[in-house]
Every structure is written in structure tokens, then in C-alpha cells.
Tab-separated table of C-alpha atoms and ligand atoms in Angstrom:
chain	number	residue	atom	x	y	z
A	1	MET	CA	9.732	14.280	9.499
A	2	ARG	CA	7.710	11.660	7.626
A	3	LYS	CA	4.082	12.667	7.018
A	4	PRO	CA	1.717	9.834	8.063
A	5	PHE	CA	0.125	8.115	5.078
A	6	ILE	CA	-3.112	6.123	5.348
A	7	ALA	CA	-4.327	4.120	2.357
A	8	GLY	CA	-7.642	2.304	2.006
A	9	ASN	CA	-7.619	-0.822	-0.143
A	10	TRP	CA	-11.215	-1.561	-1.051
A	11	LYS	CA	-10.298	-4.882	-2.707
A	12	MET	CA	-13.172	-6.459	-4.703
A	13	ASN	CA	-15.881	-4.462	-2.970
A	14	ASN	CA	-18.228	-1.604	-3.908
A	15	THR	CA	-20.211	-0.960	-7.049
A	16	VAL	CA	-19.753	2.403	-8.774
A	17	GLY	CA	-22.654	3.889	-6.791
A	18	GLU	CA	-21.313	2.599	-3.473
A	19	SER	CA	-17.809	3.834	-4.307
A	20	VAL	CA	-19.009	7.344	-5.157
A	21	LYS	CA	-21.015	7.487	-1.927
A	22	LEU	CA	-18.069	6.377	0.219
A	23	ALA	CA	-15.615	8.751	-1.478
A	24	ARG	CA	-18.021	11.655	-0.864
A	25	GLU	CA	-18.466	10.664	2.784
A	26	LEU	CA	-14.686	10.605	3.306
A	27	LEU	CA	-14.279	14.018	1.686
A	28	ASP	CA	-17.042	15.453	3.853
A	29	ALA	CA	-15.817	13.996	7.142
A	30	GLY	CA	-12.025	13.905	6.851
A	31	SER	CA	-9.599	16.564	8.062
A	32	PHE	CA	-6.787	15.393	5.719
A	33	LYS	CA	-4.072	16.354	8.135
A	34	ASN	CA	-2.468	13.041	7.145
A	35	LYS	CA	-1.864	11.917	3.554
A	36	VAL	CA	-4.843	9.769	2.500
A	37	LEU	CA	-5.410	7.529	-0.511
A	38	ILE	CA	-8.274	5.261	-1.514
A	39	ALA	CA	-7.942	2.370	-3.941
A	40	PRO	CA	-11.387	1.447	-5.316
A	41	PRO	CA	-11.875	-1.430	-7.766
A	42	PHE	CA	-10.981	-0.667	-11.400
A	43	THR	CA	-14.644	-0.281	-12.411
A	44	SER	CA	-15.106	2.618	-9.980
A	45	LEU	CA	-11.896	4.522	-10.740
A	46	SER	CA	-13.378	6.704	-13.452
A	47	GLU	CA	-16.270	8.060	-11.370
A	48	VAL	CA	-14.273	8.336	-8.143
A	49	SER	CA	-11.537	10.164	-10.044
A	50	LYS	CA	-14.026	12.910	-10.936
A	51	ILE	CA	-15.032	13.285	-7.272
A	52	VAL	CA	-11.536	13.450	-5.795
A	53	LYS	CA	-10.117	15.710	-8.499
A	54	GLY	CA	-8.784	18.918	-6.931
A	55	THR	CA	-9.198	17.543	-3.385
A	56	GLU	CA	-6.637	16.175	-0.946
A	57	LEU	CA	-7.909	12.622	-1.318
A	58	LEU	CA	-5.509	10.649	-3.515
A	59	LEU	CA	-6.585	7.921	-5.885
A	60	GLY	CA	-4.939	4.521	-6.121
A	61	ALA	CA	-5.364	1.343	-8.150
A	62	GLN	CA	-5.048	-2.122	-6.629
A	63	ASN	CA	-2.948	-3.688	-9.364
A	64	MET	CA	-1.935	-3.241	-13.009
A	65	ALA	CA	-0.525	-5.283	-15.879
A	66	SER	CA	3.208	-5.864	-16.261
A	67	VAL	CA	3.144	-4.586	-19.868
A	68	GLU	CA	1.841	-1.365	-21.382
A	69	SER	CA	-0.654	-2.636	-23.937
A	70	GLY	CA	-1.531	-5.430	-26.307
A	71	ALA	CA	-3.044	-8.891	-26.262
A	72	HIS	CA	-3.570	-9.304	-22.497
A	73	THR	CA	-7.223	-10.173	-22.050
A	74	GLY	CA	-8.651	-8.962	-18.771
A	75	GLU	CA	-5.675	-6.822	-17.760
A	76	ILE	CA	-5.523	-3.082	-17.010
A	77	SER	CA	-2.639	-0.974	-18.332
A	78	VAL	CA	-0.646	1.710	-16.562
A	79	LEU	CA	-1.649	4.022	-19.425
A	80	MET	CA	-5.329	3.472	-18.583
A	81	LEU	CA	-4.642	4.318	-14.943
A	82	LYS	CA	-2.770	7.482	-15.953
A	83	ASP	CA	-5.705	8.405	-18.172
A	84	LEU	CA	-7.950	8.398	-15.075
A	85	ASP	CA	-5.535	10.554	-13.036
A	86	VAL	CA	-4.665	7.706	-10.706
A	87	ASN	CA	-1.830	8.785	-8.373
A	88	ALA	CA	-0.489	5.465	-7.147
A	89	VAL	CA	-0.768	1.724	-7.566
A	90	ILE	CA	-0.638	-1.019	-4.941
A	91	LEU	CA	1.702	-3.769	-6.147
A	92	GLY	CA	2.618	-7.136	-4.697
A	93	HIS	CA	-0.361	-7.371	-2.358
A	94	SER	CA	-0.339	-10.775	-0.675
A	95	GLU	CA	-3.612	-11.676	-2.384
A	96	ARG	CA	-1.902	-11.067	-5.755
A	97	ARG	CA	1.119	-13.095	-4.633
A	98	HIS	CA	-0.746	-16.010	-3.058
A	99	ILE	CA	-4.035	-16.294	-4.983
A	100	TYR	CA	-2.779	-15.179	-8.402
A	101	GLY	CA	0.782	-16.463	-8.192
A	102	GLU	CA	2.608	-13.179	-8.777
A	103	SER	CA	6.356	-13.616	-8.370
A	104	ASN	CA	8.856	-11.041	-7.133
A	105	GLU	CA	10.054	-10.804	-10.730
A	106	ILE	CA	6.606	-9.902	-12.107
A	107	ILE	CA	6.040	-7.465	-9.263
A	108	ASN	CA	9.421	-5.826	-9.984
A	109	THR	CA	8.470	-5.418	-13.655
A	110	LYS	CA	5.246	-3.722	-12.597
A	111	VAL	CA	7.033	-1.498	-10.063
A	112	LYS	CA	9.443	-0.235	-12.728
A	113	LEU	CA	6.672	0.256	-15.288
A	114	ALA	CA	4.530	2.253	-12.850
A	115	LEU	CA	7.474	4.461	-11.834
A	116	HIS	CA	8.478	4.951	-15.460
A	117	HIS	CA	5.021	6.375	-16.133
A	118	GLY	CA	5.058	8.628	-13.084
A	119	LEU	CA	2.789	6.651	-10.787
A	120	ASP	CA	3.713	6.271	-7.135
A	121	VAL	CA	3.945	2.700	-5.866
A	122	ILE	CA	2.840	1.023	-2.656
A	123	LEU	CA	4.938	-2.147	-2.621
A	124	CYS	CA	3.514	-4.780	-0.268
A	125	VAL	CA	5.709	-7.282	1.513
A	126	GLY	CA	4.985	-9.740	4.300
A	127	GLU	CA	5.459	-13.253	5.539
A	128	THR	CA	2.930	-16.068	6.014
A	129	LEU	CA	2.285	-17.602	9.441
A	130	GLU	CA	4.322	-20.658	8.489
A	131	GLU	CA	7.249	-18.465	7.449
A	132	ARG	CA	7.042	-16.501	10.698
A	133	GLU	CA	6.810	-19.607	12.872
A	134	SER	CA	9.810	-21.160	11.151
A	135	GLY	CA	11.857	-18.033	11.896
A	136	ASN	CA	11.994	-16.875	8.284
A	137	ALA	CA	9.979	-13.653	8.435
A	138	GLU	CA	12.964	-11.357	7.889
A	139	ALA	CA	14.452	-13.487	5.117
A	140	VAL	CA	11.125	-13.550	3.237
A	141	VAL	CA	10.578	-9.819	3.613
A	142	LYS	CA	14.163	-9.095	2.553
A	143	LYS	CA	13.791	-11.174	-0.613
A	144	GLN	CA	10.484	-9.500	-1.509
A	145	LEU	CA	12.038	-6.103	-0.910
A	146	VAL	CA	15.339	-6.638	-2.698
A	147	GLU	CA	13.791	-8.402	-5.703
A	148	GLY	CA	10.787	-6.069	-5.817
A	149	LEU	CA	13.050	-3.008	-5.907
A	150	LYS	CA	15.664	-4.452	-8.266
A	151	ASP	CA	16.958	-1.728	-10.630
A	152	VAL	CA	14.727	0.943	-9.109
A	153	SER	CA	16.861	4.096	-9.205
A	154	PRO	CA	17.725	6.184	-6.140
A	155	ALA	CA	15.648	9.012	-7.678
A	156	ASP	CA	12.610	6.752	-7.970
A	157	ILE	CA	12.767	5.245	-4.493
A	158	ALA	CA	11.261	8.496	-3.173
A	159	LYS	CA	8.084	7.538	-5.051
A	160	VAL	CA	7.859	4.137	-3.401
A	161	VAL	CA	6.036	3.379	-0.158
A	162	VAL	CA	6.606	-0.018	1.412
A	163	ALA	CA	3.622	-1.670	3.109
A	164	TYR	CA	4.502	-4.399	5.598
A	165	GLU	CA	1.520	-6.716	5.760
A	166	PRO	CA	2.018	-9.996	7.617
A	167	VAL	CA	-0.228	-12.373	5.661
A	168	TRP	CA	-1.567	-13.951	8.858
A	169	ALA	CA	-2.886	-10.563	10.008
A	170	ILE	CA	-4.809	-9.661	6.845
A	171	GLY	CA	-8.570	-9.857	7.249
A	172	THR	CA	-8.179	-12.180	10.244
A	173	GLY	CA	-8.701	-9.740	13.093
A	174	LYS	CA	-5.205	-10.658	14.324
A	175	THR	CA	-2.830	-7.709	14.400
A	176	ALA	CA	0.913	-7.912	14.786
A	177	SER	CA	1.861	-6.474	18.160
A	178	PRO	CA	3.160	-2.918	17.779
A	179	GLU	CA	6.592	-4.149	18.928
A	180	ASP	CA	6.722	-7.037	16.413
A	181	ALA	CA	5.584	-4.741	13.603
A	182	GLN	CA	8.142	-2.104	14.645
A	183	ALA	CA	10.927	-4.696	14.541
A	184	ILE	CA	10.162	-5.592	10.925
A	185	HIS	CA	9.669	-1.955	9.942
A	186	LEU	CA	13.115	-1.121	11.309
A	187	PHE	CA	14.510	-4.142	9.482
A	188	ILE	CA	12.947	-2.856	6.222
A	189	ARG	CA	14.357	0.631	6.783
A	190	ASN	CA	17.813	-0.821	7.373
A	191	GLU	CA	17.601	-2.919	4.213
A	192	VAL	CA	16.640	0.174	2.203
A	193	LYS	CA	19.534	2.004	3.840
A	194	ALA	CA	21.910	-0.746	2.737
A	195	ILE	CA	20.703	-0.449	-0.872
A	196	TYR	CA	20.057	3.297	-1.228
A	197	GLY	CA	21.645	5.094	1.724
A	198	GLU	CA	20.789	6.949	4.887
A	199	LYS	CA	18.708	9.798	3.415
A	200	GLU	CA	16.504	7.570	1.258
A	201	ALA	CA	15.930	5.186	4.174
A	202	SER	CA	15.079	7.934	6.638
A	203	GLU	CA	12.544	9.432	4.215
A	204	LEU	CA	10.927	6.105	3.277
A	205	ILE	CA	7.284	5.773	4.306
A	206	ILE	CA	6.598	2.287	5.677
A	207	GLN	CA	2.937	1.433	6.218
A	208	TYR	CA	1.656	-1.382	8.387
A	209	GLY	CA	-1.261	-3.445	7.116
A	210	GLY	CA	-3.296	-6.253	8.629
A	211	SER	CA	-6.484	-5.736	10.637
A	212	VAL	CA	-5.849	-2.043	11.333
A	213	LYS	CA	-8.898	-0.632	13.121
A	214	PRO	CA	-9.848	2.632	14.866
A	215	GLY	CA	-9.043	0.909	18.167
A	216	ASN	CA	-5.466	-0.115	17.358
A	217	VAL	CA	-4.277	2.549	14.914
A	218	VAL	CA	-2.841	4.904	17.536
A	219	THR	CA	-0.672	2.315	19.318
A	220	LEU	CA	0.614	0.934	16.009
A	221	MET	CA	1.405	4.389	14.617
A	222	ALA	CA	3.148	5.388	17.851
A	223	GLN	CA	6.029	3.096	16.861
A	224	GLU	CA	8.984	5.010	15.502
A	225	ASP	CA	9.229	3.275	12.135
A	226	ILE	CA	5.506	2.826	11.437
A	227	ASP	CA	4.536	5.769	9.234
A	228	GLY	CA	1.041	4.884	8.185
A	229	ALA	CA	-1.352	2.077	7.376
A	230	LEU	CA	-2.722	0.095	4.469
A	231	VAL	CA	-6.266	-0.700	5.519
A	232	GLY	CA	-8.628	-3.300	4.046
A	233	GLY	CA	-11.842	-4.180	5.887
A	234	ALA	CA	-11.989	-1.016	7.978
A	235	ALA	CA	-11.599	1.115	4.820
A	236	LEU	CA	-15.030	0.070	3.550
A	237	LYS	CA	-17.062	2.323	5.841
A	238	ALA	CA	-16.583	6.013	6.592
A	239	GLU	CA	-17.365	5.394	10.258
A	240	THR	CA	-14.331	3.115	10.623
A	241	PHE	CA	-11.996	4.692	8.036
A	242	VAL	CA	-12.337	8.355	9.069
A	243	PRO	CA	-10.999	7.777	12.612
A	244	ILE	CA	-8.065	5.857	11.103
A	245	MET	CA	-7.216	8.426	8.429
A	246	ASP	CA	-7.502	11.257	10.965
A	247	PHE	CA	-5.417	9.637	13.721
A	248	ASN	CA	-2.958	11.871	15.552
A	249	LYS	CA	0.709	10.815	15.379
B	301	PGA	P1	-7.326	-5.859	6.402
B	301	PGA	O1	-6.571	-5.852	4.984
B	301	PGA	O2	-7.204	-4.461	6.960
B	301	PGA	O3	-8.754	-6.237	6.084
B	301	PGA	O4	-6.634	-6.859	7.265
B	301	PGA	C1	-5.357	-5.175	4.804
B	301	PGA	C2	-4.867	-5.355	3.396
B	301	PGA	O5	-4.973	-6.456	2.837
B	301	PGA	O6	-4.348	-4.401	2.780
């Protein structure tokens, strides 16, 4: 039985004060029957970390550098995230891939570095509209998955969550139909089975991301291979995130 896992990706939103307020609201209102994580911007991690400490609300970062330390102006190290008791890091988000040019190779380096330091990883994969319309969605997702997980050990795969986020559904209000999302989720599970085996694949949490809202979460999560959600816009307000994080599977 895979425990549903809902993650809120706040992206480049919320000052420290706004982040603290939202984290408190979630703690007050949530039932935490599902696994729940929030990923505030780097500048808010320190204060939010103090609030969620000892609670069931997990703390995530939205990205990290591909090296541990040194002359990398503007980057944030895995060691700095560990220092703030961050539990997990989102890697390979489509905005990192498409706006900041992150390759599968760079993402793989980050995945291995995060796992090496004991952070869990949410590895994002997903095709663009053009790739979907040209019939290449599965090939693109497979490449992102295989190259993103290269040399990740069978022991470490248990610490990886895959988030399937079709790029055309992110922040657009367009959601993949539950059936289309399920088809890719099953494809991802089968690819993981081919690399790691039956047990690892059956235990893998695969989140769906892309315009998840209180009104569509239940039908999406009802699909057999959809185990949770990575939520952007609707994660920015307690009134929209609480119903998502408390959905009933
Ligand atoms: P969205 O973003 O929910 O606003 O579509 C999802 C994401 O990018 O993780």
C-alpha cells in the first residue's frame, strides 16, 4: 500500500512573513492523514523549518547546486539544506529544465548528491505540448527517467519520488485527463520495474503535477498508479491546499 504524498511547490512566491503564516495555517487546518511536504523559497526555509520541526509537515527545497561547496555564486548547497533540516529536494522541475537549461546529466548529478547526503528526492519528468503532439511523450519521459536515475542504487531508489508533470499542464489550468496521466504513470512504473525490479516499482510513489486543484484531485488520485500530487498555484493558499492535502484516496 503506497501512502498518498502531496507536495506544495511554492516556486518564487512568499516572503518570510507570508511563508510562516501559510505554514502555520496548514499545521492548524490539516489532518495529515496523507504525507505532506511544502517547498518554500530558499529565503524562507530557515524560519519555516523552526515551525514545522517536530510536526508531520515535511520541508522541501525547490532546487540545489550540483556540487557541495565552493566558488558557485548564487547557488545553494545540499549541506546548507541539511543544516536547516530540509527533508527533500525537488529536482528537474520543468522550469529548471526549460528556463535555466538544466540537462538530464546535471539533474542526475544533483539527484546522486542529494541522496548521498540523506535527502529524499522528488524527481520531475514531463513532456512539452510539442513532444506530446508529435507522439514522443513516452520517449521523452523515459529519457528523463533513465538519465535522471543513472547510477542511483537500488537501496536509494526508495528515497526517490517521481513527479510526472506534463509541461503543458503546469500553471495553465489545463490538466491531463486522469486516464492520460494514469497511462504515463503506469509507463513510469514499468520503466522503474525494468531497471530496479518488481518490489521497487510497486513501492515507488509517483505524483502527478500540473494544475491540480481541490476540484480535480480526487478523480486524478483515484487512478491506480497516481499516488499523490506536486502542486504549484493551489499550494499558495491554505483554502486551496488543505482540501488537496487532506483528500481521501
Ligand atoms: P501548477 O504547478 O499546480 O501551478 O500547475 C505545478 C508544478 O509546477 O509543480
